[in-house]
């Protein structure tokens, strides 16, 4: 007898047909000659409607995810501008939140956050001071994509495991980290993670909700003001991260909570063991890394970047979509890709499913 859980995990023939036929039909409608009485926008809208209907009927991807298609397709196809599409759903900023949370949940689902953190810690070093720095850098990096609170919660169990291991580690019968040094190290590490999450959140516009609230407030209070773009925010935020992170690390490890231990024997082996337990990168991990890199590039290079001596052309400018698409368009498109990428099609396992998606804050 097949359990209800097994039924939910299987991916039916109907769903497979819907998944693999939806996009070809969508493209076919776009390619076919347009009826004379139908406007170009109406022709494109018909293609989007057929795509959505096929996925809704077959439930190829979660029904709520299919409902997000117009947010990505209407601006990209030149049907409606992003600032005309988004208000039919809600505030434009909400969907930047949503896309950022989807990315965070997907990283957590495939355990990529832990692998990234351990790699950074191993790269920086395993003396107490370097451990604090490694955790702070890993936390700040993750916090640029995930909310500060979520990042702190993700890093806490990893840091706690390191603290417990280091406090019990012995060399020639003596504790590697003396009892009187342990509270300093624990406090410096935990505070370092907390502060790094706050600092890292400044780095990108999706790094922490207050950034998006500020961007939304600017748009509401000053309708004529230019949109605050992802790359523009990074030009302001990243330098602040690079300034404040080393200052906080120096104060925590050298001034307020100095630790005399200079090396942690077996530290690299411990971090290596943790990475070994994770095994090789799964298909899901590799997919989210590639998707994140493409999304980041699409956000950064959406508009022309003037470096003074050279102008890097933006893809939106090249496609004449500058006034049509926004960062929200890119984020929602990336979110749809997460729902569409099959990790194990037989089981109906995708990069992101709705069961995981509903866990967003």
XYZ file of C-alpha atoms in Angstrom:
361
model
C 0.000 0.000 0.000
C 1.337 3.434 -0.962
C 1.397 5.895 1.912
C -0.056 9.414 1.522
C 3.493 10.759 1.891
C 4.700 8.618 -1.018
C 1.818 9.842 -3.152
C 2.716 13.430 -2.428
C 6.333 12.793 -3.365
C 5.600 11.051 -6.692
C 5.408 13.103 -9.873
C 2.601 11.945 -12.141
C 2.600 11.627 -15.920
C 0.048 14.448 -16.082
C 2.441 16.768 -14.245
C 5.376 15.762 -16.466
C 3.348 16.461 -19.608
C 2.359 19.861 -18.239
C 5.920 20.716 -17.208
C 7.569 19.823 -20.519
C 4.795 20.973 -22.870
C 4.003 24.327 -21.253
C 7.067 26.290 -22.389
C 7.167 24.867 -25.976
C 3.485 25.789 -26.433
C 4.200 29.232 -24.972
C 7.059 29.758 -27.456
C 5.020 28.358 -30.337
C 2.236 30.893 -29.759
C 4.797 33.708 -29.694
C 6.333 32.507 -32.977
C 3.057 31.932 -34.856
C 1.707 34.843 -36.939
C -0.403 37.233 -34.919
C -4.092 37.565 -35.884
C -4.762 40.973 -37.441
C -7.393 41.900 -34.860
C -5.059 41.098 -31.936
C -2.527 43.641 -30.674
C 1.121 42.585 -30.107
C 0.588 42.902 -26.353
C -2.577 40.799 -26.574
C -0.724 38.123 -28.546
C 1.986 37.891 -25.872
C -0.621 37.904 -23.100
C -2.357 34.964 -24.774
C 0.918 33.006 -24.730
C 1.403 33.725 -21.012
C -2.224 32.804 -20.251
C -1.900 29.447 -22.045
C 1.338 28.695 -20.170
C -0.279 29.487 -16.828
C -3.409 27.498 -17.670
C -1.378 24.423 -18.651
C 0.594 24.519 -15.405
C -2.465 25.225 -13.279
C -4.454 22.372 -14.838
C -1.622 19.839 -14.618
C -0.141 21.249 -11.372
C 3.306 20.923 -12.945
C 4.608 23.379 -10.344
C 2.822 24.659 -7.213
C -0.323 26.645 -8.074
C 0.777 29.753 -6.098
C 4.133 29.730 -7.937
C 2.380 29.705 -11.316
C 0.455 32.793 -10.223
C 3.766 34.702 -10.055
C 4.464 34.264 -13.788
C 2.977 37.641 -14.887
C 5.328 39.464 -12.495
C 8.286 38.125 -14.472
C 6.859 37.657 -17.978
C 4.750 40.788 -18.481
C 7.653 43.248 -18.021
C 10.176 40.985 -19.815
C 7.888 40.632 -22.853
C 6.999 44.319 -22.968
C 3.330 43.731 -22.096
C 3.194 45.889 -18.957
C 5.818 47.812 -17.021
C 6.865 46.347 -13.674
C 5.354 49.277 -11.748
C 1.996 48.584 -13.406
C 2.063 44.820 -12.847
C 3.194 44.690 -9.207
C 0.379 46.863 -7.724
C -2.186 44.331 -8.966
C -0.568 41.879 -6.514
C 0.729 44.210 -3.802
C 3.577 46.588 -3.098
C 6.574 46.067 -5.391
C 8.898 45.821 -2.369
C 6.996 42.810 -1.022
C 8.142 40.741 -3.981
C 11.769 41.687 -3.425
C 11.233 40.346 0.114
C 9.592 37.235 -1.294
C 12.371 36.477 -3.778
C 15.068 36.984 -1.146
C 13.259 34.676 1.262
C 12.800 32.023 -1.442
C 16.550 32.099 -2.088
C 17.278 31.788 1.639
C 14.874 28.878 2.122
C 16.361 27.050 -0.873
C 19.907 27.439 0.493
C 18.742 26.059 3.844
C 16.846 23.206 2.223
C 19.978 21.885 0.499
C 22.331 22.694 3.412
C 24.398 25.024 1.231
C 24.648 27.640 3.989
C 26.566 25.226 6.243
C 28.974 24.221 3.472
C 29.694 27.872 2.613
C 30.315 28.754 6.256
C 32.695 25.829 6.805
C 34.641 26.621 3.621
C 35.112 30.240 4.706
C 36.239 29.222 8.211
C 38.724 26.706 6.792
C 40.053 29.286 4.344
C 40.589 32.024 6.959
C 42.245 29.804 9.589
C 41.524 28.002 12.862
C 43.201 30.027 15.599
C 40.557 31.595 17.904
C 41.053 35.043 16.383
C 40.870 33.717 12.850
C 37.904 31.552 13.725
C 36.010 34.638 14.864
C 37.022 36.423 11.651
C 36.046 33.429 9.509
C 32.632 33.144 11.123
C 32.097 36.889 10.807
C 32.965 36.888 7.089
C 30.755 33.854 6.427
C 27.898 35.415 8.403
C 28.213 38.787 6.672
C 28.255 37.108 3.248
C 25.162 35.024 3.980
C 23.416 38.031 5.509
C 23.683 39.862 2.188
C 21.180 37.321 0.816
C 19.311 36.138 3.908
C 17.687 38.140 6.703
C 19.940 38.943 9.664
C 17.907 36.853 12.102
C 17.829 33.829 9.791
C 21.583 34.060 9.182
C 22.312 34.211 12.907
C 20.088 31.191 13.521
C 21.873 29.294 10.736
C 25.358 30.080 12.044
C 24.600 29.488 15.728
C 24.642 25.642 15.716
C 27.875 25.580 13.680
C 29.549 28.029 16.064
C 28.240 26.154 19.103
C 29.712 22.884 17.801
C 33.110 24.570 17.321
C 32.967 26.083 20.831
C 32.137 22.735 22.445
C 34.846 20.928 20.486
C 37.503 23.531 21.274
C 36.580 23.628 24.979
C 37.056 19.845 25.278
C 40.165 19.561 23.090
C 43.323 18.475 24.942
C 47.036 18.416 24.088
C 49.357 16.354 26.331
C 46.601 16.154 28.939
C 46.118 19.935 29.053
C 43.170 21.759 27.566
C 44.144 23.580 24.384
C 41.954 26.520 25.391
C 42.339 27.200 29.153
C 39.196 27.510 31.268
C 39.744 31.215 31.894
C 40.027 31.874 28.128
C 36.893 29.987 27.107
C 34.284 32.614 28.141
C 36.175 35.276 26.174
C 36.301 33.155 23.053
C 32.639 32.144 23.332
C 31.504 35.730 23.822
C 33.687 37.111 21.028
C 32.469 34.444 18.588
C 28.766 34.816 19.377
C 28.851 38.613 19.397
C 30.926 38.540 16.213
C 28.218 36.514 14.467
C 25.463 38.833 15.705
C 27.273 42.014 14.668
C 28.418 40.538 11.342
C 24.824 39.637 10.468
C 23.741 43.239 11.049
C 26.702 44.651 9.119
C 26.350 42.174 6.240
C 22.683 43.044 5.891
C 23.703 46.541 4.833
C 25.612 45.164 1.834
C 22.663 44.509 -0.498
C 19.170 45.901 -0.789
C 17.690 42.438 -0.075
C 20.050 41.817 2.860
C 17.612 42.909 5.547
C 13.943 44.012 5.519
C 14.656 47.615 6.676
C 16.623 48.192 3.446
C 13.602 47.282 1.346
C 11.259 49.252 3.583
C 13.500 52.288 3.097
C 13.516 51.781 -0.688
C 9.726 51.472 -0.672
C 9.340 54.584 1.487
C 11.513 56.611 -0.906
C 9.332 55.534 -3.843
C 6.124 56.376 -1.943
C 7.274 59.737 -0.578
C 9.079 60.861 -3.734
C 7.278 59.356 -6.765
C 9.521 61.238 -9.185
C 12.756 59.999 -7.605
C 14.807 57.392 -9.516
C 14.508 53.778 -8.402
C 17.139 52.561 -5.933
C 18.726 49.685 -7.829
C 20.518 46.590 -6.567
C 23.957 47.614 -7.840
C 23.547 51.226 -6.685
C 22.844 49.989 -3.165
C 25.899 47.704 -3.291
C 28.098 50.666 -4.221
C 27.018 52.249 -0.944
C 26.630 49.121 1.209
C 29.681 46.971 0.398
C 32.236 49.662 1.406
C 30.457 49.998 4.766
C 30.678 46.230 5.275
C 34.391 46.250 4.412
C 35.002 49.105 6.867
C 32.964 47.963 9.861
C 33.659 44.218 9.786
C 37.432 44.436 10.509
C 36.859 47.186 13.090
C 34.377 45.032 15.016
C 36.644 41.974 14.739
C 39.644 43.937 16.045
C 37.687 45.322 19.005
C 36.220 41.936 19.934
C 39.402 39.849 19.651
C 42.165 42.302 20.536
C 40.603 44.845 22.898
C 37.468 43.586 24.671
C 37.833 39.772 24.660
C 41.477 38.935 23.831
C 42.395 35.224 23.787
C 46.004 34.176 24.352
C 45.774 30.935 22.321
C 47.346 31.471 18.895
C 46.724 28.099 17.228
C 44.093 25.375 17.481
C 45.753 22.024 16.931
C 43.426 19.791 15.004
C 41.236 22.708 13.993
C 41.637 22.171 10.267
C 41.015 18.467 10.727
C 37.806 19.181 12.635
C 36.494 21.584 9.981
C 37.560 19.094 7.302
C 35.670 16.333 9.119
C 32.543 18.495 9.203
C 32.850 19.041 5.451
C 33.393 15.317 4.885
C 30.164 14.605 6.742
C 28.349 16.844 4.271
C 29.737 14.731 1.421
C 29.994 15.889 -2.174
C 27.881 18.788 -3.335
C 24.431 17.559 -4.238
C 22.640 18.432 -7.456
C 20.491 20.850 -5.482
C 23.516 22.638 -4.034
C 25.212 22.984 -7.403
C 22.008 24.237 -8.987
C 21.423 26.920 -6.348
C 25.050 28.102 -6.636
C 24.727 28.495 -10.418
C 21.310 30.130 -10.118
C 22.545 32.540 -7.465
C 25.533 33.568 -9.588
C 23.320 34.167 -12.631
C 20.788 36.105 -10.536
C 23.488 38.255 -8.952
C 24.961 39.004 -12.390
C 21.514 39.857 -13.781
C 20.855 42.243 -10.888
C 24.255 43.937 -11.079
C 24.388 44.256 -14.872
C 20.748 45.188 -15.477
C 21.609 48.806 -16.288
C 24.725 50.332 -17.831
C 27.640 50.608 -15.384
C 29.795 53.665 -15.936
C 33.310 53.077 -14.566
C 34.576 56.410 -15.863
C 36.991 55.019 -18.436
C 34.549 52.446 -19.821
C 30.802 51.808 -19.812
C 29.681 48.217 -19.275
C 26.401 47.814 -21.180
C 23.457 46.471 -19.209
C 21.287 43.678 -20.576
C 18.070 45.656 -20.045
C 19.519 48.530 -22.064
C 20.577 46.158 -24.842
C 17.087 44.622 -25.001
C 15.342 48.028 -24.751
C 13.696 46.950 -21.477
C 15.195 49.563 -19.155
C 11.827 51.134 -18.344
C 9.998 47.824 -18.259
C 11.911 45.528 -15.902
C 13.185 46.004 -12.353
C 15.112 44.056 -9.717
C 11.779 42.505 -8.723
C 11.411 41.068 -12.242
C 14.813 39.375 -11.920
C 14.163 38.051 -8.407
C 10.749 36.603 -9.299
C 12.142 35.025 -12.476
C 14.880 33.371 -10.374
C 12.223 32.168 -7.920
C 10.236 30.573 -10.750
C 13.419 28.830 -11.928
C 13.808 27.323 -8.449
C 10.284 25.881 -8.657
C 10.976 24.597 -12.194
C 14.393 22.937 -11.775
C 13.936 19.181 -11.132
C 16.418 17.574 -8.747
C 14.663 14.189 -8.814
C 11.799 14.265 -11.305
C 10.626 10.730 -10.508
C 9.930 11.741 -6.915
C 8.704 15.181 -7.912
C 11.612 16.771 -6.057
C 12.436 20.271 -7.280
C 14.983 22.840 -6.182
C 12.214 24.571 -4.233
C 8.793 23.197 -3.349
C 5.827 24.936 -1.784
C 6.201 22.984 1.463
C 9.575 24.686 1.946
C 8.439 28.011 0.474
C 5.684 28.506 3.064
C 8.336 28.483 5.814
C 9.473 31.987 4.858
C 9.047 34.556 7.667
